[in-house]
PDB file of C-alpha atoms in Angstrom:
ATOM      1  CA  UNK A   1       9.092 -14.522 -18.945  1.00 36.00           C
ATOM      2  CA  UNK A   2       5.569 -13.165 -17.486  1.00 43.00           C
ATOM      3  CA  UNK A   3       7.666 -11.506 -14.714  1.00 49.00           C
ATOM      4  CA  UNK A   4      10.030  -9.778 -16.579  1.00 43.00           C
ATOM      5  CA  UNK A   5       6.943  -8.051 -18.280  1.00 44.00           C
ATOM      6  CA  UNK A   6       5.157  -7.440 -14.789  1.00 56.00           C
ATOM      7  CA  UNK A   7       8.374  -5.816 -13.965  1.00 59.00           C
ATOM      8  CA  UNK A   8       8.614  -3.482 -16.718  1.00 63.00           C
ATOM      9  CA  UNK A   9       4.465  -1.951 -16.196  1.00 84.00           C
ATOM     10  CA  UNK A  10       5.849  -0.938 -12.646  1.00 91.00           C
ATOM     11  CA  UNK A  11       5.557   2.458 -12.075  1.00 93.00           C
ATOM     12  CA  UNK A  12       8.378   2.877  -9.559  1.00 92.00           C
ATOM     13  CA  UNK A  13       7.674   6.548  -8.501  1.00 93.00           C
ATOM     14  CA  UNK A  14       4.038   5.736  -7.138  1.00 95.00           C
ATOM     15  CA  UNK A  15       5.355   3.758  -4.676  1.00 95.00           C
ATOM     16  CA  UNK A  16       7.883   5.713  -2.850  1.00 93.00           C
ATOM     17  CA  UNK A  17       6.960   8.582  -0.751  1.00 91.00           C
ATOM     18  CA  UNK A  18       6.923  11.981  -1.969  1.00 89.00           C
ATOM     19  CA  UNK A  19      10.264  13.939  -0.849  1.00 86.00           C
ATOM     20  CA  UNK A  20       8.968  16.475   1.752  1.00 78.00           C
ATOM     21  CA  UNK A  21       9.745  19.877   0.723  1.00 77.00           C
ATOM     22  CA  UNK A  22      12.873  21.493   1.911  1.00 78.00           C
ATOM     23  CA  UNK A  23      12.140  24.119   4.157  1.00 79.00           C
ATOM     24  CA  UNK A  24       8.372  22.250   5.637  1.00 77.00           C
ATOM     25  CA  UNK A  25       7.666  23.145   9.137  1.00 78.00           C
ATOM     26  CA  UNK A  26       7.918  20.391  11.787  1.00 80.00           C
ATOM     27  CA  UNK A  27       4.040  19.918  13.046  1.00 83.00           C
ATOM     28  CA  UNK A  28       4.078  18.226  16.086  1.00 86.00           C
ATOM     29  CA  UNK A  29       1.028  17.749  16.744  1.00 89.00           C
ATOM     30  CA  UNK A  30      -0.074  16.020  13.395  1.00 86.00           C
ATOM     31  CA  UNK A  31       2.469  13.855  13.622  1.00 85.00           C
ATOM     32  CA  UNK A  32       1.718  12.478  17.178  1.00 88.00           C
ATOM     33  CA  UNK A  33      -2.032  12.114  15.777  1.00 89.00           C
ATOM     34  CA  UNK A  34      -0.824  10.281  12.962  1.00 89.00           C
ATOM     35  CA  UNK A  35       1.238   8.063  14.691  1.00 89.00           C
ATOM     36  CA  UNK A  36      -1.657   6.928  16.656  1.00 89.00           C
ATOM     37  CA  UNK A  37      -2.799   5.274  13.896  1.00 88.00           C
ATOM     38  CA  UNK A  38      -1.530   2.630  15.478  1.00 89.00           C
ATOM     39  CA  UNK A  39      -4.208   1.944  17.665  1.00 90.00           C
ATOM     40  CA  UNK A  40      -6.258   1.550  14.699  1.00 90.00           C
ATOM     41  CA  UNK A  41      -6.927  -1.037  11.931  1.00 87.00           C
ATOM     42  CA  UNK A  42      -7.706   2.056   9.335  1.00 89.00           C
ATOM     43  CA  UNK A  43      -6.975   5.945   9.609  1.00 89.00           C
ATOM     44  CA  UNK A  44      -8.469   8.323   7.081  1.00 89.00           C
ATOM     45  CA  UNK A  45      -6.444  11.493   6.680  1.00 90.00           C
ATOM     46  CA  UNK A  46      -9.009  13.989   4.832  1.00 89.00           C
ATOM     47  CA  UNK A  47      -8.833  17.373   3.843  1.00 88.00           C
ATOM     48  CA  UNK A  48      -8.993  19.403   0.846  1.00 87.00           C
ATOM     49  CA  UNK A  49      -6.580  19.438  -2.129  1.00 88.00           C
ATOM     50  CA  UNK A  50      -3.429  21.248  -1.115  1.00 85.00           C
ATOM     51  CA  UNK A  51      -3.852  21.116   3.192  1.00 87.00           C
ATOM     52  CA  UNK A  52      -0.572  19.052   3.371  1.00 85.00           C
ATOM     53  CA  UNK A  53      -1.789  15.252   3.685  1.00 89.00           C
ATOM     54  CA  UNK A  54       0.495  13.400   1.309  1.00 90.00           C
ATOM     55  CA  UNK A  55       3.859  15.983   2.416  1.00 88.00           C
ATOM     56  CA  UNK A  56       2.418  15.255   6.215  1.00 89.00           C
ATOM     57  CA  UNK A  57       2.378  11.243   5.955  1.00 90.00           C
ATOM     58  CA  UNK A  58       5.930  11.690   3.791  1.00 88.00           C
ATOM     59  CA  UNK A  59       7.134  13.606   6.683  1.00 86.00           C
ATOM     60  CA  UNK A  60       5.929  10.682   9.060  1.00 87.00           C
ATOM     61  CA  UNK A  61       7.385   8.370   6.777  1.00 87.00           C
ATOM     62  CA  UNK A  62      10.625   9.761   6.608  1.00 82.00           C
ATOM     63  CA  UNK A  63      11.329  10.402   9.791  1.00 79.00           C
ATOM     64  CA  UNK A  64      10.496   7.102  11.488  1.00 65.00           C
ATOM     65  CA  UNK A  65      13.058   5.393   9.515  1.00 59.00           C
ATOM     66  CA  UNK A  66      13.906   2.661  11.965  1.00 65.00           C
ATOM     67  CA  UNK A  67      10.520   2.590  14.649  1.00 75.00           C
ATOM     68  CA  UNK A  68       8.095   1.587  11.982  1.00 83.00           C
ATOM     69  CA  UNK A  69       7.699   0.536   8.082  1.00 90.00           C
ATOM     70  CA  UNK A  70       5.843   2.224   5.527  1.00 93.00           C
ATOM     71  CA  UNK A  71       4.721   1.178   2.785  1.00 95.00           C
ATOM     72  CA  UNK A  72       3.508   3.559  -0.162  1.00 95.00           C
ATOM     73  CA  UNK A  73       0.826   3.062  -3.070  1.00 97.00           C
ATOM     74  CA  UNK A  74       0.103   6.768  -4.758  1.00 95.00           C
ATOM     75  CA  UNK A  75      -3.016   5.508  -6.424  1.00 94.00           C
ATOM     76  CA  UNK A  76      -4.516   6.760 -10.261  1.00 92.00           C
ATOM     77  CA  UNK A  77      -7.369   6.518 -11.657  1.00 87.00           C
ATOM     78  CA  UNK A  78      -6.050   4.140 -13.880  1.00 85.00           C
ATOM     79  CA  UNK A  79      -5.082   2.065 -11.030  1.00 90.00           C
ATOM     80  CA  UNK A  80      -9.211   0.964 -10.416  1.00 90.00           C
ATOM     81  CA  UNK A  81      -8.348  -2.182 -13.125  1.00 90.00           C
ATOM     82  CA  UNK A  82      -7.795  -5.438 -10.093  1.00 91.00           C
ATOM     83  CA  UNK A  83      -4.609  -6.596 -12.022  1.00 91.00           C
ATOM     84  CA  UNK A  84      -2.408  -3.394 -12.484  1.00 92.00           C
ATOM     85  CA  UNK A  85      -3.305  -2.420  -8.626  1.00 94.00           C
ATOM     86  CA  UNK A  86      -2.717  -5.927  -7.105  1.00 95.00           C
ATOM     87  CA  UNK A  87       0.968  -5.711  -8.929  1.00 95.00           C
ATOM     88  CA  UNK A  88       2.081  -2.441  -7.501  1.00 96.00           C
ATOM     89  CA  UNK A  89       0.527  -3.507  -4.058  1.00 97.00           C
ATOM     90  CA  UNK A  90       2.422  -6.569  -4.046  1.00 97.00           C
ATOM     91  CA  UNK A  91       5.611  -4.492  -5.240  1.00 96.00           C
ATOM     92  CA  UNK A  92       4.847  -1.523  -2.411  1.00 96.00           C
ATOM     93  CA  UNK A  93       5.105  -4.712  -0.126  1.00 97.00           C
ATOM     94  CA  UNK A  94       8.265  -5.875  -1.059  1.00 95.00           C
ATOM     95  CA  UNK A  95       9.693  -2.655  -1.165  1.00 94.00           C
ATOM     96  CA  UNK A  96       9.022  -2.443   2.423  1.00 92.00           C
ATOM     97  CA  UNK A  97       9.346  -6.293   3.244  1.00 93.00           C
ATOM     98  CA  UNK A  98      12.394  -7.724   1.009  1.00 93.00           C
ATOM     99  CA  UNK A  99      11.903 -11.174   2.881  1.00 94.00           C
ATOM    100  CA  UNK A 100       8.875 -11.065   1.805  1.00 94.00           C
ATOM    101  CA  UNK A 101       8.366 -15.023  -0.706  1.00 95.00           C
ATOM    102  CA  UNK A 102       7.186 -14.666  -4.551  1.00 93.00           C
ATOM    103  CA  UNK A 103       3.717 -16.361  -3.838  1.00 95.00           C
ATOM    104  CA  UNK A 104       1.538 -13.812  -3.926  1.00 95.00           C
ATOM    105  CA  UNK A 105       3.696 -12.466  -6.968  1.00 93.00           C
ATOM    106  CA  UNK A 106       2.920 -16.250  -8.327  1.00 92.00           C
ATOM    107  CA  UNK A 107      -1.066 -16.120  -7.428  1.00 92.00           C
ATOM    108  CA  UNK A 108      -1.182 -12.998  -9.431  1.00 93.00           C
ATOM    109  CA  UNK A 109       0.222 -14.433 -12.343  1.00 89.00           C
ATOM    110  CA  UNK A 110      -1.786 -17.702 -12.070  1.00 88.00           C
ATOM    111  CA  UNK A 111      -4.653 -15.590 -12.187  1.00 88.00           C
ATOM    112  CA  UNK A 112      -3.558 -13.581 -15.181  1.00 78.00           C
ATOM    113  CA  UNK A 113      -3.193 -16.685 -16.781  1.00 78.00           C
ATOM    114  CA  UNK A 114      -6.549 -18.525 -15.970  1.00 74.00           C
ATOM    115  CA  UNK A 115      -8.394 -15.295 -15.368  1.00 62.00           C
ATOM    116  CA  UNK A 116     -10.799 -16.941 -12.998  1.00 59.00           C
ATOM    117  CA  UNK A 117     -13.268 -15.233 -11.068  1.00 60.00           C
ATOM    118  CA  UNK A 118     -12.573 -14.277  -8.185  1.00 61.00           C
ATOM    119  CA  UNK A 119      -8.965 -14.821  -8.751  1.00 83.00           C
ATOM    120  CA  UNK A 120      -7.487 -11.578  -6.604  1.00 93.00           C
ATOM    121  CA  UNK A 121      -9.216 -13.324  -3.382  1.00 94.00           C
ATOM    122  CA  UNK A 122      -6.662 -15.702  -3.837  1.00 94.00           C
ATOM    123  CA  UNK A 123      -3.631 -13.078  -4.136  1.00 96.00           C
ATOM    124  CA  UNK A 124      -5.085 -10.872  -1.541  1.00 97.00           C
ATOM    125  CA  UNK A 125      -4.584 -14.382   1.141  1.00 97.00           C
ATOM    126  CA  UNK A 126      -1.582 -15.377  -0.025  1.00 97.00           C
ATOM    127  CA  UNK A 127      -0.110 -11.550   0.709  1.00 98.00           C
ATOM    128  CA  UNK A 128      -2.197 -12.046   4.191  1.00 98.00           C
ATOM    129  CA  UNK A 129      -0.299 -15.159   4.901  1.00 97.00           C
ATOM    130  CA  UNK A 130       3.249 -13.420   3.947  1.00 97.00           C
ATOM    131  CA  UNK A 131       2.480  -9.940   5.919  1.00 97.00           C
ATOM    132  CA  UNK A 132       1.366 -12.800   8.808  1.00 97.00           C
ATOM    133  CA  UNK A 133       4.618 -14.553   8.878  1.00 95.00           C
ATOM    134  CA  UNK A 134       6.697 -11.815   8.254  1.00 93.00           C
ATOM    135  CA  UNK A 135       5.716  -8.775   9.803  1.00 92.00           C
ATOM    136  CA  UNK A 136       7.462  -8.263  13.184  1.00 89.00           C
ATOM    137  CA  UNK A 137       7.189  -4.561  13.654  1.00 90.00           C
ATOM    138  CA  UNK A 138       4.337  -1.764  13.055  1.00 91.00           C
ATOM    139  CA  UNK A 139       3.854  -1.164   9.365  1.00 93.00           C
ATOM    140  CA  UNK A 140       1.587   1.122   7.855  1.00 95.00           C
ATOM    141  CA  UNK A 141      -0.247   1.131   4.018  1.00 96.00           C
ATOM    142  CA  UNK A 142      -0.137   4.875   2.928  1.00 95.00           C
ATOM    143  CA  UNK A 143      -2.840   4.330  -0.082  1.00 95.00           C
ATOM    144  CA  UNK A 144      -2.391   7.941  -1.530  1.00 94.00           C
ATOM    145  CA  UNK A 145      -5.354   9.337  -3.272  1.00 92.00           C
ATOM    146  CA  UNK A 146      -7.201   6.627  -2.688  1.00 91.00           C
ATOM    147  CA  UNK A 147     -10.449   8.635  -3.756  1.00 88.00           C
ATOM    148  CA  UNK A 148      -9.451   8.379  -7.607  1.00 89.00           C
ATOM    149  CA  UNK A 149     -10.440   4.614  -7.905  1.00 88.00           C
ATOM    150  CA  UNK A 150     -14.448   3.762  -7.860  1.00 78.00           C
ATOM    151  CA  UNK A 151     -16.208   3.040  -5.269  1.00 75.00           C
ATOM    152  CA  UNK A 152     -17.435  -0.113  -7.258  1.00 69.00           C
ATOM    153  CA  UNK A 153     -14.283  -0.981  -8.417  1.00 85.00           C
ATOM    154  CA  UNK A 154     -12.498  -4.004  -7.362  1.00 91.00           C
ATOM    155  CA  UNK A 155      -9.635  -2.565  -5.795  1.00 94.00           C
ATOM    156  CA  UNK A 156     -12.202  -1.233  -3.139  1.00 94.00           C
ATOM    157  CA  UNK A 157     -13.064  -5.350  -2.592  1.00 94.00           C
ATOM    158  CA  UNK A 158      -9.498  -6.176  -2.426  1.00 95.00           C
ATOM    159  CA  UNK A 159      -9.161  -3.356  -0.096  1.00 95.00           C
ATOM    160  CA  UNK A 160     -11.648  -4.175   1.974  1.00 95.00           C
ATOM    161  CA  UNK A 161     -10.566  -8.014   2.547  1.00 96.00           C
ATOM    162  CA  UNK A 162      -6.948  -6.958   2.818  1.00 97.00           C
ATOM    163  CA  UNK A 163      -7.601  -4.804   5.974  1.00 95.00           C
ATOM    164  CA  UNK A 164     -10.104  -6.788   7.201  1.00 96.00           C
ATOM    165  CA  UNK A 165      -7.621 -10.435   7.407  1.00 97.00           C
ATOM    166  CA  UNK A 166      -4.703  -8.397   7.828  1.00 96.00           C
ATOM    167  CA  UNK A 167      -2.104  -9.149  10.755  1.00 96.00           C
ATOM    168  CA  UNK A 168      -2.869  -6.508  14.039  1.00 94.00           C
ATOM    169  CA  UNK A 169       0.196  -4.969  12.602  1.00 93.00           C
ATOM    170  CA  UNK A 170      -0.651  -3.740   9.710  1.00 95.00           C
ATOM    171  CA  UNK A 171      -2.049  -0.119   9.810  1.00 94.00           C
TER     172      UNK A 171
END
């Protein structure tokens, strides 16, 4: 029954991309720059409110359909709480990963249930050991707005242990 519930507090739209607009000019240059994100664990893409990050990466994202995997997270302020971000995480995942096994799904809601401290670490590995089994291709995390959540908050933990342990894949 706890899933059903988890199901219906997803916010579907925050974790597709962003449809590019219609008539957005092709930017070569970014793109190749973006795509060599690959050769990194973490890329940054900063700029100022309205220079085109989010409609760049959706660009990226929808036009390398087949060479490499994206998944999306638009991130909310309301989105610092562990529990809430963990669940659309995990969802972004399997969005992008539909092989991917309900045990991190099942970690989540053990913690939720128990509530102990640090619960998420244990989500957080079981996702690792998923993304580790099943990732077989370049994937990249497009954490959108990432700058609304604290600093302090917890998702910045979970963030940092996720891209720390995560497969050489991930991006």
């Amino acid at each position: 029954m706890q899933r059903m519930y988890q199901q219906s507090i997803i916010v579907r739209t925050k974790l597709v991309p962003p449809r590019p607009p219609q008539h957005t000019l092709p930017r070569e240059r970014l793109t190749r720059r973006l795509l060599e994100a690959q050769n990194h664990r973490l890329t940054i893409v900063q700029a100022g409110t309205g220079y085109g990050k989010s409609t760049a990466l959706a660009t990226l994202a929808s036009s390398q359909q087949e060479a490499l995997r994206f998944v999306w997270y638009r991130l909310e302020a309301e989105d610092g709480d562990a529990q809430p971000f963990l669940l659309h995480l995990l969802h972004g995942f399997g969005i992008a990963l539909p092989n991917l096994s309900d045990a991190p799904l099942a970690a989540l809601e053990a913690w939720g249930q128990q509530r102990q401290q640090p619960g998420w670490t244990a989500v957080v590995d079981s996702l690792i050991n998923e993304l580790a089994r099943e990732l077989e291709q370049p994937t990249f995390l497009v954490l959108d707005d990432v700058h609304l959540i604290n600093e302090s908050s917890e998702p910045i933990r979970i963030l940092d242990r996720l891209i720390g342990l995560a497969p050489d894949n991930l991006h």
